[in-house]
Amino acid sequence: AQGKRTRGLAEYIDLYPTLIDLAGVPQPPQELEGKTLVPQLRYPAAPGKNCIVAKYQDGISIRTDRHLYTEWQRKETGETYAQTLFDLVDDPLETKNLIHDPEAAPIVAWLSKRLRENWGLTFEEAP
């Protein structure tokens, strides 16, 4: 709706399915990785994706509506050498890394698992 804002998560891979959906062009026969954003455009309160994943160099991040979790892995060994966890609701400027907070351990475990489900065991693998 015009002038409305959505908090739904989206990725660049969602743009193509959205554009062909808006243009009324038939979907290609192969399954697309992205999902159309038309529901969020028409109804801003509609739920979007529950998480999105992004990779930059040797780090990979998963973002939910509340958290941003990043792991960095050494290419040679697959060893995780750094992690960050930010609560985007309480700390939208990402100033406090919660990775060493014992209360955050269940969140880290859950996000790390989701990261691998959405990307792969090592960051060189495709999902």
PDB file of C-alpha atoms in Angstrom:
ATOM      1  CA  ALA A   1       0.000   0.000   0.000  1.00  0.00           C
ATOM      2  CA  GLN A   2       1.260   3.464  -0.872  1.00  0.00           C
ATOM      3  CA  GLY A   3       3.049   5.171   1.991  1.00  0.00           C
ATOM      4  CA  LYS A   4       3.109   2.025   4.131  1.00  0.00           C
ATOM      5  CA  ARG A   5       6.210   0.318   5.428  1.00  0.00           C
ATOM      6  CA  THR A   6       6.852  -3.371   5.933  1.00  0.00           C
ATOM      7  CA  ARG A   7       9.248  -5.023   8.332  1.00  0.00           C
ATOM      8  CA  GLY A   8       9.303  -8.219   6.258  1.00  0.00           C
ATOM      9  CA  LEU A   9      12.748  -9.587   5.417  1.00  0.00           C
ATOM     10  CA  ALA A  10      13.805  -9.778   1.773  1.00  0.00           C
ATOM     11  CA  GLU A  11      16.892 -10.650  -0.275  1.00  0.00           C
ATOM     12  CA  TYR A  12      18.141  -9.579  -3.687  1.00  0.00           C
ATOM     13  CA  ILE A  13      17.147 -12.999  -5.045  1.00  0.00           C
ATOM     14  CA  ASP A  14      13.533 -12.005  -4.308  1.00  0.00           C
ATOM     15  CA  LEU A  15      13.552  -9.159  -6.846  1.00  0.00           C
ATOM     16  CA  TYR A  16      13.247 -11.266 -10.004  1.00  0.00           C
ATOM     17  CA  PRO A  17      10.270 -13.343  -8.788  1.00  0.00           C
ATOM     18  CA  THR A  18       8.633 -10.133  -7.570  1.00  0.00           C
ATOM     19  CA  LEU A  19       9.066  -8.342 -10.891  1.00  0.00           C
ATOM     20  CA  ILE A  20       7.746 -11.211 -12.997  1.00  0.00           C
ATOM     21  CA  ASP A  21       4.831 -11.575 -10.579  1.00  0.00           C
ATOM     22  CA  LEU A  22       3.989  -7.858 -10.856  1.00  0.00           C
ATOM     23  CA  ALA A  23       4.353  -7.939 -14.651  1.00  0.00           C
ATOM     24  CA  GLY A  24       2.086 -10.977 -14.938  1.00  0.00           C
ATOM     25  CA  VAL A  25       4.796 -12.946 -16.721  1.00  0.00           C
ATOM     26  CA  PRO A  26       4.584 -16.724 -16.258  1.00  0.00           C
ATOM     27  CA  GLN A  27       7.057 -18.185 -13.779  1.00  0.00           C
ATOM     28  CA  PRO A  28       9.929 -20.072 -15.438  1.00  0.00           C
ATOM     29  CA  PRO A  29       9.613 -23.877 -15.365  1.00  0.00           C
ATOM     30  CA  GLN A  30      12.509 -24.251 -12.932  1.00  0.00           C
ATOM     31  CA  GLU A  31      12.002 -23.364  -9.285  1.00  0.00           C
ATOM     32  CA  LEU A  32      13.378 -19.958  -8.369  1.00  0.00           C
ATOM     33  CA  GLU A  33      15.474 -19.467  -5.243  1.00  0.00           C
ATOM     34  CA  GLY A  34      13.784 -16.185  -4.370  1.00  0.00           C
ATOM     35  CA  LYS A  35      10.208 -15.607  -3.287  1.00  0.00           C
ATOM     36  CA  THR A  36       7.856 -12.931  -4.562  1.00  0.00           C
ATOM     37  CA  LEU A  37       7.457  -9.875  -2.346  1.00  0.00           C
ATOM     38  CA  VAL A  38       4.028  -9.032  -3.747  1.00  0.00           C
ATOM     39  CA  PRO A  39       2.226 -10.112  -0.528  1.00  0.00           C
ATOM     40  CA  GLN A  40       4.310  -7.601   1.467  1.00  0.00           C
ATOM     41  CA  LEU A  41       3.738  -4.902  -1.160  1.00  0.00           C
ATOM     42  CA  ARG A  42      -0.012  -5.383  -1.031  1.00  0.00           C
ATOM     43  CA  TYR A  43      -0.304  -6.054   2.691  1.00  0.00           C
ATOM     44  CA  PRO A  44       2.653  -4.574   4.614  1.00  0.00           C
ATOM     45  CA  ALA A  45       1.780  -6.557   7.749  1.00  0.00           C
ATOM     46  CA  ALA A  46       2.027  -9.868   5.845  1.00  0.00           C
ATOM     47  CA  PRO A  47       4.836 -12.065   7.167  1.00  0.00           C
ATOM     48  CA  GLY A  48       7.948 -12.199   5.028  1.00  0.00           C
ATOM     49  CA  LYS A  49      10.768 -14.684   5.269  1.00  0.00           C
ATOM     50  CA  ASN A  50      11.664 -15.820   8.773  1.00  0.00           C
ATOM     51  CA  CYS A  51      15.384 -15.382   8.045  1.00  0.00           C
ATOM     52  CA  ILE A  52      17.780 -14.225   5.369  1.00  0.00           C
ATOM     53  CA  VAL A  53      21.395 -15.249   4.784  1.00  0.00           C
ATOM     54  CA  ALA A  54      24.270 -13.253   3.303  1.00  0.00           C
ATOM     55  CA  LYS A  55      27.920 -14.097   2.628  1.00  0.00           C
ATOM     56  CA  TYR A  56      30.843 -11.716   2.340  1.00  0.00           C
ATOM     57  CA  GLN A  57      34.377 -13.061   1.953  1.00  0.00           C
ATOM     58  CA  ASP A  58      34.905 -15.592   4.779  1.00  0.00           C
ATOM     59  CA  GLY A  59      31.947 -14.496   6.876  1.00  0.00           C
ATOM     60  CA  ILE A  60      28.326 -15.469   6.635  1.00  0.00           C
ATOM     61  CA  SER A  61      25.389 -13.875   8.424  1.00  0.00           C
ATOM     62  CA  ILE A  62      21.866 -14.875   9.230  1.00  0.00           C
ATOM     63  CA  ARG A  63      19.306 -12.243  10.110  1.00  0.00           C
ATOM     64  CA  THR A  64      15.933 -12.719  11.711  1.00  0.00           C
ATOM     65  CA  ASP A  65      13.432 -10.064  12.681  1.00  0.00           C
ATOM     66  CA  ARG A  66      15.302  -9.740  15.990  1.00  0.00           C
ATOM     67  CA  HIS A  67      18.896 -10.962  15.653  1.00  0.00           C
ATOM     68  CA  LEU A  68      21.933 -10.692  13.409  1.00  0.00           C
ATOM     69  CA  TYR A  69      24.418 -13.550  13.823  1.00  0.00           C
ATOM     70  CA  THR A  70      27.687 -13.831  11.886  1.00  0.00           C
ATOM     71  CA  GLU A  71      30.376 -16.513  11.769  1.00  0.00           C
ATOM     72  CA  TRP A  72      33.744 -16.289  10.055  1.00  0.00           C
ATOM     73  CA  GLN A  73      35.422 -19.497   8.882  1.00  0.00           C
ATOM     74  CA  ARG A  74      38.937 -20.234   7.676  1.00  0.00           C
ATOM     75  CA  LYS A  75      38.700 -21.509   4.106  1.00  0.00           C
ATOM     76  CA  GLU A  76      41.486 -24.048   4.572  1.00  0.00           C
ATOM     77  CA  THR A  77      40.035 -25.819   7.623  1.00  0.00           C
ATOM     78  CA  GLY A  78      36.392 -24.744   7.923  1.00  0.00           C
ATOM     79  CA  GLU A  79      37.209 -23.653  11.493  1.00  0.00           C
ATOM     80  CA  THR A  80      35.046 -20.868  12.900  1.00  0.00           C
ATOM     81  CA  TYR A  81      37.411 -18.181  14.157  1.00  0.00           C
ATOM     82  CA  ALA A  82      35.021 -15.348  15.072  1.00  0.00           C
ATOM     83  CA  GLN A  83      31.339 -14.795  15.832  1.00  0.00           C
ATOM     84  CA  THR A  84      29.042 -11.865  16.532  1.00  0.00           C
ATOM     85  CA  LEU A  85      25.458 -11.705  17.768  1.00  0.00           C
ATOM     86  CA  PHE A  86      23.431  -8.510  17.906  1.00  0.00           C
ATOM     87  CA  ASP A  87      19.912  -7.955  19.200  1.00  0.00           C
ATOM     88  CA  LEU A  88      18.523  -5.589  16.570  1.00  0.00           C
ATOM     89  CA  VAL A  89      15.505  -4.645  18.699  1.00  0.00           C
ATOM     90  CA  ASP A  90      17.409  -3.631  21.830  1.00  0.00           C
ATOM     91  CA  ASP A  91      20.574  -2.537  19.983  1.00  0.00           C
ATOM     92  CA  PRO A  92      19.687  -1.395  16.442  1.00  0.00           C
ATOM     93  CA  LEU A  93      23.108   0.230  15.972  1.00  0.00           C
ATOM     94  CA  GLU A  94      24.860  -3.114  16.667  1.00  0.00           C
ATOM     95  CA  THR A  95      27.119  -1.763  19.415  1.00  0.00           C
ATOM     96  CA  LYS A  96      26.969  -4.671  21.886  1.00  0.00           C
ATOM     97  CA  ASN A  97      28.177  -8.086  20.750  1.00  0.00           C
ATOM     98  CA  LEU A  98      26.249 -10.671  22.808  1.00  0.00           C
ATOM     99  CA  ILE A  99      28.333 -13.663  21.691  1.00  0.00           C
ATOM    100  CA  HIS A 100      29.922 -14.177  25.138  1.00  0.00           C
ATOM    101  CA  ASP A 101      26.700 -13.572  27.100  1.00  0.00           C
ATOM    102  CA  PRO A 102      25.724 -16.940  28.683  1.00  0.00           C
ATOM    103  CA  GLU A 103      22.029 -16.090  28.287  1.00  0.00           C
ATOM    104  CA  ALA A 104      22.560 -15.783  24.527  1.00  0.00           C
ATOM    105  CA  ALA A 105      23.996 -19.317  24.159  1.00  0.00           C
ATOM    106  CA  PRO A 106      20.659 -20.909  23.110  1.00  0.00           C
ATOM    107  CA  ILE A 107      20.127 -18.177  20.507  1.00  0.00           C
ATOM    108  CA  VAL A 108      23.654 -18.687  19.140  1.00  0.00           C
ATOM    109  CA  ALA A 109      23.134 -22.455  18.911  1.00  0.00           C
ATOM    110  CA  TRP A 110      19.788 -22.043  17.138  1.00  0.00           C
ATOM    111  CA  LEU A 111      21.079 -19.416  14.684  1.00  0.00           C
ATOM    112  CA  SER A 112      24.250 -21.410  13.960  1.00  0.00           C
ATOM    113  CA  LYS A 113      22.102 -24.434  13.136  1.00  0.00           C
ATOM    114  CA  ARG A 114      19.773 -22.354  10.923  1.00  0.00           C
ATOM    115  CA  LEU A 115      22.794 -20.842   9.190  1.00  0.00           C
ATOM    116  CA  ARG A 116      23.995 -24.301   8.177  1.00  0.00           C
ATOM    117  CA  GLU A 117      20.500 -25.410   7.139  1.00  0.00           C
ATOM    118  CA  ASN A 118      20.264 -22.381   4.858  1.00  0.00           C
ATOM    119  CA  TRP A 119      23.815 -22.359   3.501  1.00  0.00           C
ATOM    120  CA  GLY A 120      25.723 -25.564   4.180  1.00  0.00           C
ATOM    121  CA  LEU A 121      28.099 -27.057   6.722  1.00  0.00           C
ATOM    122  CA  THR A 122      30.993 -25.055   5.358  1.00  0.00           C
ATOM    123  CA  PHE A 123      30.602 -21.660   3.802  1.00  0.00           C
ATOM    124  CA  GLU A 124      31.994 -22.890   0.510  1.00  0.00           C
ATOM    125  CA  GLU A 125      29.029 -25.235   0.022  1.00  0.00           C
ATOM    126  CA  ALA A 126      25.876 -24.169  -1.714  1.00  0.00           C
ATOM    127  CA  PRO A 127      22.629 -24.813   0.180  1.00  0.00           C
TER     128      PRO A 127
END
